[in-house]
Amino acid sequence: MGKTIAQKIFEQHLVDQPFEGTYVLKLDRVFCHEITTPIAINDLVNRNKDRVFDATKIKAVIDHVTPAKDSKTATQGKILRDWVKRNNIKDFFDIGQNGVCHAIFPEKGFVRPGFTVIMGDSHTCTHGAFGAFAAGVGTTDLEVGILKGVCAFKEPKSIKFVLNGTLKPGVYAKDVILYLISQIGVNGATNCVVEFTGPIIDKFDMESRMTLCNMAVEAGGTSGICFPDEKTVDYLWEFIKDDYSSKEEAIKDYSKWRDDPDATYEHVYEYDLSNLEPVVTVEYKPDQVKKVSEMKGTKVDQVYIGSCTNGRLSDLRIAAQVLKGHHIADGVRGIVSPATPLIYKKALEEGIITTFLEAGFCVTNPTCGACLGMSNGVLAEGEVCASTTNRNFNGRMGKGGMVHLMSPATAAATAIAGTITNSPLYKD
């Protein structure tokens, strides 16, 4: 019987099967940030187990609240800093070099096809865009991963999306993933690996694939995965060129990380997205989605462009294209956070930052802060935010605040109008 990509990765990384349906896997990467990792660090210290399985396979960053906003967040950062020093972890990205974890780690070439990756962060599934199995885990699993380099998972069940057709101009990966979540619901992929396939995925660049995989967890998925191809190799080439004689050789090697024709799935969903319109969330669940045209005129107080979902250079380029020559509406706060220093630098060089500033946006350093209501854009009760982030839970960006998730193009157009509206890039 054929295998899915997840089954193939599990098979190659299997260390033990202590119980039926439970797989203990060897880990290729353990990612860490200052919000969830300090809890694990302190527990390991208290157990006299302050050590790591392999310092070269652990990557750490301060990104959720950066710079620190108070004594508590400063302490969290200090715990992480002291830990990486004690354990000789070289790949640590502190203030000035830090970026949003799920943007900076791929940018540094830390994820490869066929890898197993964990992190104490639910959106770790982002890294599946490279053909890896990447999952967010709890504190106990993170501790074991840090200490022993292994993690236990249930038997990998998979669902597959086959996305056909051609997207209309002005429709983006964010619109696609919100639409898919609306079709299967927030529990539609629970305990499953989500494979994204089809002509639309083949055309997507790596940043668009990361946007898709990033939100697999919003449908309950353990991980989202795209099959590696020439675009994967092009993205990674700087980091893998010494491992292969040519890109063609790398593509051939990575081609083993895809499903077999006779692989078995829990569900296969096939959609033609040729008529998909830009969409936006309503209320407080990511599967509550409407067309932007149906929400036209909805007033917003803040527009936020950034996050591990849509803070990459392509996202900023799209938003700037909409904003060029315009100014945000009176009474609207615009905030943009490039996801990494490199993205910020390139956006400066391309004049994108100037476009945002001239449009009236506040440009902040790379941070996750606003997305989870911790800093750099927290909402007051009753306020509404048009956001390119990934969660619209009640209170997510601030107690009593409402978050409407949308693409960078829609967010930029909404900033100009002061109300939710389609961007001029959308051509019906």
Short mmCIF file of C-alpha atoms in Angstrom, two decimals:
data_model
loop_
_atom_site.label_atom_id
_atom_site.label_comp_id
_atom_site.label_asym_id
_atom_site.label_seq_id
_atom_site.Cartn_x
_atom_site.Cartn_y
_atom_site.Cartn_z
CA MET A 1 0.00 0.00 0.00
CA GLY A 2 1.24 3.48 -0.89
CA LYS A 3 2.32 6.02 1.70
CA THR A 4 1.64 9.69 2.33
CA ILE A 5 4.55 12.10 2.79
CA ALA A 6 3.92 12.10 6.55
CA GLN A 7 4.10 8.30 6.69
CA LYS A 8 7.40 8.38 4.80
CA ILE A 9 8.88 10.97 7.16
CA PHE A 10 7.68 9.02 10.20
CA GLU A 11 9.15 5.81 8.82
CA GLN A 12 12.59 7.35 8.31
CA HIS A 13 12.66 9.04 11.72
CA LEU A 14 11.13 6.23 13.80
CA VAL A 15 12.98 5.49 17.04
CA ASP A 16 10.35 3.48 18.93
CA GLN A 17 6.70 2.46 19.03
CA PRO A 18 5.99 2.08 22.76
CA PHE A 19 2.25 1.75 22.21
CA GLU A 20 0.10 0.87 19.25
CA GLY A 21 -0.42 4.01 17.17
CA THR A 22 2.31 5.97 19.01
CA TYR A 23 5.50 6.88 17.15
CA VAL A 24 8.61 8.25 18.83
CA LEU A 25 10.51 10.22 16.20
CA LYS A 26 14.06 11.53 15.98
CA LEU A 27 14.03 15.32 15.58
CA ASP A 28 16.00 17.31 13.03
CA ARG A 29 15.19 20.68 14.57
CA VAL A 30 13.86 22.06 17.84
CA PHE A 31 12.86 25.72 17.58
CA CYS A 32 12.50 27.91 20.67
CA HIS A 33 11.18 31.37 21.57
CA GLU A 34 10.98 33.38 24.75
CA ILE A 35 7.31 32.86 25.60
CA THR A 36 7.01 29.07 25.84
CA THR A 37 10.61 27.83 26.14
CA PRO A 38 11.51 29.44 29.52
CA ILE A 39 8.89 27.24 31.23
CA ALA A 40 10.61 24.16 29.83
CA ILE A 41 14.05 25.52 30.67
CA ASN A 42 13.14 26.19 34.30
CA ASP A 43 11.67 22.72 34.72
CA LEU A 44 14.78 21.09 33.24
CA VAL A 45 16.99 23.14 35.58
CA ASN A 46 14.86 22.11 38.56
CA ARG A 47 15.30 18.45 37.54
CA ASN A 48 19.09 18.85 37.22
CA LYS A 49 18.83 18.21 33.49
CA ASP A 50 20.02 21.54 32.12
CA ARG A 51 21.49 20.23 28.89
CA VAL A 52 20.53 19.81 25.23
CA PHE A 53 20.66 16.83 22.89
CA ASP A 54 22.48 18.70 20.10
CA ALA A 55 23.23 22.42 20.23
CA THR A 56 23.49 22.60 16.42
CA LYS A 57 19.90 21.42 15.97
CA ILE A 58 18.34 23.89 18.39
CA LYS A 59 17.50 27.37 17.08
CA ALA A 60 16.23 30.15 19.35
CA VAL A 61 14.79 33.63 18.96
CA ILE A 62 13.20 36.40 20.99
CA ASP A 63 10.22 37.47 18.92
CA HIS A 64 6.89 37.60 20.70
CA VAL A 65 7.53 40.72 22.77
CA THR A 66 10.58 42.51 21.47
CA PRO A 67 11.98 44.67 22.88
CA ALA A 68 10.65 43.66 26.30
CA LYS A 69 7.66 45.73 27.46
CA ASP A 70 7.86 45.05 31.21
CA SER A 71 9.80 43.16 33.88
CA LYS A 72 8.03 39.86 33.18
CA THR A 73 8.85 39.80 29.48
CA ALA A 74 12.39 41.00 30.22
CA THR A 75 12.81 38.05 32.58
CA GLN A 76 11.54 35.63 29.94
CA GLY A 77 14.13 36.98 27.52
CA LYS A 78 16.89 36.71 30.11
CA ILE A 79 16.05 33.07 30.86
CA LEU A 80 16.38 32.24 27.15
CA ARG A 81 19.61 34.26 26.75
CA ASP A 82 21.26 32.63 29.75
CA TRP A 83 20.19 29.17 28.57
CA VAL A 84 21.64 29.51 25.08
CA LYS A 85 24.94 30.70 26.59
CA ARG A 86 25.12 27.82 29.06
CA ASN A 87 24.41 25.28 26.35
CA ASN A 88 26.51 26.82 23.56
CA ILE A 89 23.57 27.29 21.19
CA LYS A 90 25.01 29.40 18.38
CA ASP A 91 21.88 30.05 16.34
CA PHE A 92 20.22 32.53 18.68
CA PHE A 93 18.63 35.72 17.37
CA ASP A 94 18.39 38.48 19.93
CA ILE A 95 17.24 42.09 19.71
CA GLY A 96 18.47 43.65 16.49
CA GLN A 97 18.99 40.34 14.71
CA ASN A 98 15.66 38.77 15.64
CA GLY A 99 12.57 38.20 13.56
CA VAL A 100 9.26 36.38 13.77
CA CYS A 101 10.22 32.74 14.33
CA HIS A 102 8.29 31.20 11.44
CA ALA A 103 9.78 33.75 9.05
CA ILE A 104 13.39 33.97 10.21
CA PHE A 105 14.04 30.23 10.60
CA PRO A 106 13.11 29.40 6.97
CA GLU A 107 14.98 32.51 5.84
CA LYS A 108 18.12 31.12 7.51
CA GLY A 109 17.72 27.79 5.72
CA PHE A 110 17.04 25.79 8.88
CA VAL A 111 14.20 23.70 7.37
CA ARG A 112 14.64 21.09 4.65
CA PRO A 113 12.36 18.55 2.93
CA GLY A 114 11.84 15.42 5.00
CA PHE A 115 12.78 17.11 8.29
CA THR A 116 10.99 16.69 11.60
CA VAL A 117 10.54 19.96 13.48
CA ILE A 118 8.90 20.89 16.78
CA MET A 119 8.39 24.13 18.66
CA GLY A 120 6.29 25.32 21.55
CA ASP A 121 4.17 27.36 19.14
CA SER A 122 1.01 26.30 17.35
CA HIS A 123 2.01 27.85 14.02
CA THR A 124 5.11 25.68 13.68
CA CYS A 125 3.11 23.97 10.92
CA THR A 126 4.32 26.84 8.69
CA HIS A 127 7.55 24.95 8.01
CA GLY A 128 5.69 22.14 6.29
CA ALA A 129 5.78 24.35 3.20
CA PHE A 130 9.23 22.83 2.62
CA GLY A 131 7.98 19.24 2.63
CA ALA A 132 8.77 18.80 6.33
CA PHE A 133 6.71 17.46 9.21
CA ALA A 134 6.54 20.43 11.58
CA ALA A 135 4.28 20.58 14.63
CA GLY A 136 3.59 22.77 17.61
CA VAL A 137 3.91 20.94 20.94
CA GLY A 138 3.30 21.48 24.64
CA THR A 139 5.86 22.11 27.36
CA THR A 140 6.49 18.46 28.26
CA ASP A 141 7.12 17.44 24.65
CA LEU A 142 9.33 20.49 24.18
CA GLU A 143 11.39 19.54 27.24
CA VAL A 144 11.90 16.00 25.97
CA GLY A 145 12.81 17.35 22.54
CA ILE A 146 15.42 19.70 24.00
CA LEU A 147 16.88 17.01 26.25
CA LYS A 148 16.66 13.87 24.11
CA GLY A 149 16.00 15.00 20.54
CA VAL A 150 12.84 12.92 20.19
CA CYS A 151 9.09 13.50 20.29
CA ALA A 152 6.07 11.19 20.38
CA PHE A 153 3.22 11.53 17.90
CA LYS A 154 0.08 9.63 17.06
CA GLU A 155 -0.15 7.63 13.85
CA PRO A 156 -0.05 10.15 10.98
CA LYS A 157 -3.44 10.38 9.35
CA SER A 158 -3.64 12.74 6.39
CA ILE A 159 -6.15 14.74 4.42
CA LYS A 160 -5.45 16.19 1.01
CA PHE A 161 -6.55 19.35 -0.75
CA VAL A 162 -6.34 19.33 -4.55
CA LEU A 163 -6.62 22.93 -5.71
CA ASN A 164 -7.42 23.37 -9.37
CA GLY A 165 -7.98 26.34 -11.64
CA THR A 166 -6.29 29.72 -11.79
CA LEU A 167 -6.73 32.42 -9.15
CA LYS A 168 -8.10 35.75 -10.27
CA PRO A 169 -5.80 38.78 -9.99
CA GLY A 170 -5.91 40.14 -6.45
CA VAL A 171 -6.73 36.77 -4.85
CA TYR A 172 -3.93 35.41 -2.69
CA ALA A 173 -2.86 32.48 -0.54
CA LYS A 174 -4.53 34.07 2.51
CA ASP A 175 -7.85 34.08 0.69
CA VAL A 176 -7.31 30.44 -0.29
CA ILE A 177 -6.58 29.17 3.21
CA LEU A 178 -9.44 31.12 4.78
CA TYR A 179 -11.79 29.68 2.18
CA LEU A 180 -10.55 26.13 2.78
CA ILE A 181 -10.96 26.47 6.55
CA SER A 182 -14.49 27.76 6.00
CA GLN A 183 -15.27 24.63 3.98
CA ILE A 184 -14.09 22.01 6.50
CA GLY A 185 -14.43 23.92 9.77
CA VAL A 186 -12.05 24.52 12.66
CA ASN A 187 -12.12 20.82 13.55
CA GLY A 188 -12.02 19.49 10.00
CA ALA A 189 -8.36 18.47 10.10
CA THR A 190 -8.00 17.58 13.77
CA ASN A 191 -5.04 15.24 14.41
CA CYS A 192 -4.30 15.14 10.68
CA VAL A 193 -1.49 16.24 8.43
CA VAL A 194 -2.87 18.50 5.70
CA GLU A 195 -1.38 18.11 2.22
CA PHE A 196 -1.83 21.02 -0.19
CA THR A 197 -1.56 19.95 -3.83
CA GLY A 198 -2.74 20.82 -7.32
CA PRO A 199 -2.01 23.39 -10.04
CA ILE A 200 -2.58 26.38 -7.78
CA ILE A 201 -0.01 25.12 -5.26
CA ASP A 202 2.44 24.39 -8.07
CA LYS A 203 2.23 28.04 -9.11
CA PHE A 204 2.59 29.42 -5.59
CA ASP A 205 5.98 30.68 -4.48
CA MET A 206 7.44 29.54 -1.15
CA GLU A 207 6.08 32.52 0.75
CA SER A 208 2.54 31.75 -0.41
CA ARG A 209 2.99 28.09 0.55
CA MET A 210 4.14 29.16 4.00
CA THR A 211 0.97 31.24 4.37
CA LEU A 212 -1.13 28.18 3.55
CA CYS A 213 0.69 25.81 5.89
CA ASN A 214 0.79 28.43 8.64
CA MET A 215 -2.97 28.27 9.06
CA ALA A 216 -3.42 24.50 8.80
CA VAL A 217 -3.65 24.51 12.59
CA GLU A 218 -6.71 26.79 12.38
CA ALA A 219 -8.55 23.80 10.93
CA GLY A 220 -7.15 21.58 13.67
CA GLY A 221 -4.26 20.21 11.62
CA THR A 222 -1.09 18.91 13.24
CA SER A 223 0.96 20.04 10.26
CA GLY A 224 0.47 21.45 6.79
CA ILE A 225 2.66 20.14 3.97
CA CYS A 226 3.47 21.08 0.39
CA PHE A 227 5.54 18.75 -1.76
CA PRO A 228 9.07 20.00 -2.46
CA ASP A 229 9.86 21.01 -6.04
CA GLU A 230 12.11 23.33 -8.02
CA LYS A 231 10.76 26.37 -6.13
CA THR A 232 11.75 24.74 -2.85
CA VAL A 233 15.23 24.11 -4.20
CA ASP A 234 15.56 27.66 -5.55
CA TYR A 235 14.63 29.05 -2.11
CA LEU A 236 17.08 26.78 -0.29
CA TRP A 237 19.88 26.73 -2.86
CA GLU A 238 22.16 29.11 -0.94
CA PHE A 239 22.10 26.65 1.97
CA ILE A 240 22.20 23.32 0.13
CA LYS A 241 24.48 24.07 -2.84
CA ASP A 242 27.41 22.24 -1.22
CA ASP A 243 25.29 19.12 -0.78
CA TYR A 244 24.32 18.72 -4.44
CA SER A 245 26.14 19.05 -7.73
CA SER A 246 23.19 20.81 -9.32
CA LYS A 247 19.66 21.99 -8.63
CA GLU A 248 18.40 19.12 -10.77
CA GLU A 249 20.10 16.63 -8.45
CA ALA A 250 18.52 18.31 -5.43
CA ILE A 251 15.07 18.25 -7.02
CA LYS A 252 15.49 14.55 -7.82
CA ASP A 253 16.54 13.77 -4.25
CA TYR A 254 13.71 15.78 -2.70
CA SER A 255 11.14 14.17 -4.99
CA LYS A 256 11.04 11.19 -2.62
CA TRP A 257 9.18 13.44 -0.20
CA ARG A 258 5.76 13.26 -1.76
CA ASP A 259 2.80 10.91 -1.60
CA ASP A 260 2.48 7.68 -3.55
CA PRO A 261 -0.34 7.47 -6.12
CA ASP A 262 -2.13 4.82 -4.05
CA ALA A 263 -1.69 6.48 -0.64
CA THR A 264 -4.71 6.38 1.67
CA TYR A 265 -6.31 9.53 3.06
CA GLU A 266 -8.98 10.29 5.64
CA HIS A 267 -10.47 12.75 3.15
CA VAL A 268 -9.56 14.20 -0.23
CA TYR A 269 -11.06 17.61 -0.97
CA GLU A 270 -10.95 18.92 -4.52
CA TYR A 271 -11.82 22.50 -5.43
CA ASP A 272 -11.69 24.64 -8.53
CA LEU A 273 -10.79 28.09 -7.19
CA SER A 274 -11.04 29.97 -10.49
CA ASN A 275 -14.00 31.97 -9.20
CA LEU A 276 -12.74 32.56 -5.67
CA GLU A 277 -13.13 36.14 -4.46
CA PRO A 278 -11.11 37.82 -1.69
CA VAL A 279 -12.51 36.81 1.68
CA VAL A 280 -12.45 38.01 5.28
CA THR A 281 -13.33 36.46 8.65
CA VAL A 282 -16.34 37.54 10.67
CA GLU A 283 -17.06 36.99 14.36
CA TYR A 284 -14.57 34.92 16.38
CA LYS A 285 -13.59 31.73 14.55
CA PRO A 286 -11.34 31.36 11.49
CA ASP A 287 -13.97 29.25 9.73
CA GLN A 288 -16.49 32.09 9.90
CA VAL A 289 -15.73 33.63 6.52
CA LYS A 290 -17.50 35.88 4.05
CA LYS A 291 -16.58 37.48 0.75
CA VAL A 292 -15.01 40.91 1.20
CA SER A 293 -17.80 42.29 -0.98
CA GLU A 294 -20.33 41.07 1.59
CA MET A 295 -18.50 42.93 4.37
CA LYS A 296 -18.00 46.15 2.42
CA GLY A 297 -18.49 49.24 4.56
CA THR A 298 -17.61 47.61 7.89
CA LYS A 299 -15.73 50.26 9.88
CA VAL A 300 -12.28 49.52 11.32
CA ASP A 301 -10.17 51.34 13.89
CA GLN A 302 -6.83 49.70 13.12
CA VAL A 303 -5.13 47.94 10.22
CA TYR A 304 -2.26 45.59 11.00
CA ILE A 305 0.08 44.14 8.34
CA GLY A 306 2.65 41.62 9.56
CA SER A 307 2.98 38.32 11.48
CA CYS A 308 4.25 34.84 10.61
CA THR A 309 1.35 34.59 8.15
CA ASN A 310 1.73 37.73 6.09
CA GLY A 311 4.75 39.77 7.14
CA ARG A 312 7.10 38.62 4.39
CA LEU A 313 8.53 40.74 1.59
CA SER A 314 5.95 39.67 -1.00
CA ASP A 315 3.18 40.65 1.43
CA LEU A 316 4.69 44.10 1.98
CA ARG A 317 5.15 44.58 -1.77
CA ILE A 318 1.47 43.81 -2.40
CA ALA A 319 0.27 46.14 0.34
CA ALA A 320 2.59 48.92 -0.82
CA GLN A 321 1.29 48.56 -4.37
CA VAL A 322 -2.19 49.32 -3.07
CA LEU A 323 -1.05 52.13 -0.74
CA LYS A 324 1.21 53.97 -3.21
CA GLY A 325 -0.04 57.54 -3.63
CA HIS A 326 -2.75 57.17 -0.99
CA HIS A 327 -3.16 57.97 2.69
CA ILE A 328 -4.98 55.95 5.31
CA ALA A 329 -8.39 57.23 6.36
CA ASP A 330 -8.84 59.65 9.23
CA GLY A 331 -9.41 57.81 12.50
CA VAL A 332 -7.60 54.65 11.35
CA ARG A 333 -4.32 53.51 12.88
CA GLY A 334 -2.05 51.69 10.43
CA ILE A 335 0.72 49.43 11.76
CA VAL A 336 3.17 47.37 9.72
CA SER A 337 5.79 45.00 11.11
CA PRO A 338 8.23 43.44 8.62
CA ALA A 339 8.78 39.89 9.83
CA THR A 340 12.62 39.88 9.83
CA PRO A 341 15.48 42.39 9.67
CA LEU A 342 16.33 41.18 6.15
CA ILE A 343 12.76 41.78 5.01
CA TYR A 344 12.89 45.23 6.64
CA LYS A 345 16.20 45.99 4.88
CA LYS A 346 14.92 44.90 1.46
CA ALA A 347 11.70 46.85 1.99
CA LEU A 348 13.80 49.92 2.75
CA GLU A 349 15.90 49.42 -0.37
CA GLU A 350 12.80 49.03 -2.55
CA GLY A 351 11.11 52.13 -1.14
CA ILE A 352 8.34 50.08 0.45
CA ILE A 353 8.93 51.48 3.93
CA THR A 354 8.72 55.01 2.53
CA THR A 355 5.39 54.12 0.91
CA PHE A 356 4.03 52.92 4.23
CA LEU A 357 5.28 56.01 6.07
CA GLU A 358 3.88 58.40 3.46
CA ALA A 359 0.55 56.59 3.70
CA GLY A 360 0.47 57.24 7.45
CA PHE A 361 1.49 53.82 8.79
CA CYS A 362 3.56 53.26 11.90
CA VAL A 363 6.44 50.96 10.93
CA THR A 364 7.67 48.81 13.82
CA ASN A 365 10.54 46.38 14.31
CA PRO A 366 9.93 42.66 13.65
CA THR A 367 7.71 41.26 16.40
CA CYS A 368 4.73 38.97 17.04
CA GLY A 369 3.39 41.38 19.67
CA ALA A 370 0.17 42.65 18.12
CA CYS A 371 -0.97 39.26 16.81
CA LEU A 372 -1.56 37.85 20.28
CA GLY A 373 -2.43 41.12 21.98
CA MET A 374 0.82 41.53 23.91
CA SER A 375 2.39 44.68 22.44
CA ASN A 376 2.78 46.94 19.37
CA GLY A 377 -0.90 47.20 18.46
CA VAL A 378 -3.18 45.94 21.24
CA LEU A 379 -6.87 46.78 20.77
CA ALA A 380 -9.11 48.51 23.27
CA GLU A 381 -12.53 47.06 24.09
CA GLY A 382 -14.94 47.60 21.23
CA GLU A 383 -12.26 48.35 18.65
CA VAL A 384 -12.06 46.59 15.28
CA CYS A 385 -8.87 45.58 13.50
CA ALA A 386 -8.36 44.53 9.88
CA SER A 387 -5.42 42.17 10.22
CA THR A 388 -3.17 39.93 8.14
CA THR A 389 -2.57 37.68 11.17
CA ASN A 390 -3.93 34.16 11.67
CA ARG A 391 -6.39 34.19 14.59
CA ASN A 392 -9.60 36.09 15.23
CA PHE A 393 -10.46 34.54 18.61
CA ASN A 394 -12.42 36.72 21.02
CA GLY A 395 -9.87 38.97 22.71
CA ARG A 396 -6.97 37.73 20.59
CA MET A 397 -5.55 41.21 19.94
CA GLY A 398 -6.95 42.78 23.08
CA LYS A 399 -9.85 42.21 25.46
CA GLY A 400 -13.14 43.04 23.78
CA GLY A 401 -11.53 43.69 20.40
CA MET A 402 -12.73 42.31 17.07
CA VAL A 403 -10.26 41.00 14.48
CA HIS A 404 -11.10 40.50 10.80
CA LEU A 405 -8.49 38.36 9.04
CA MET A 406 -7.68 39.20 5.42
CA SER A 407 -4.91 39.39 2.83
CA PRO A 408 -2.37 42.24 2.77
CA ALA A 409 -4.04 43.65 -0.36
CA THR A 410 -7.43 43.80 1.32
CA ALA A 411 -5.89 45.21 4.51
CA ALA A 412 -4.16 48.02 2.60
CA ALA A 413 -7.33 48.92 0.71
CA THR A 414 -9.28 48.86 3.97
CA ALA A 415 -6.77 51.24 5.56
CA ILE A 416 -7.34 53.75 2.77
CA ALA A 417 -11.13 53.46 2.87
CA GLY A 418 -11.47 53.19 6.65
CA THR A 419 -13.91 50.36 6.02
CA ILE A 420 -13.51 46.80 4.73
CA THR A 421 -13.25 46.82 0.96
CA ASN A 422 -11.68 44.96 -1.95
CA SER A 423 -8.35 46.19 -3.26
CA PRO A 424 -8.02 47.60 -6.79
CA LEU A 425 -5.74 44.62 -7.52
CA TYR A 426 -8.78 42.32 -7.50
CA LYS A 427 -10.16 41.89 -11.00
CA ASP A 428 -13.51 40.12 -11.15
#
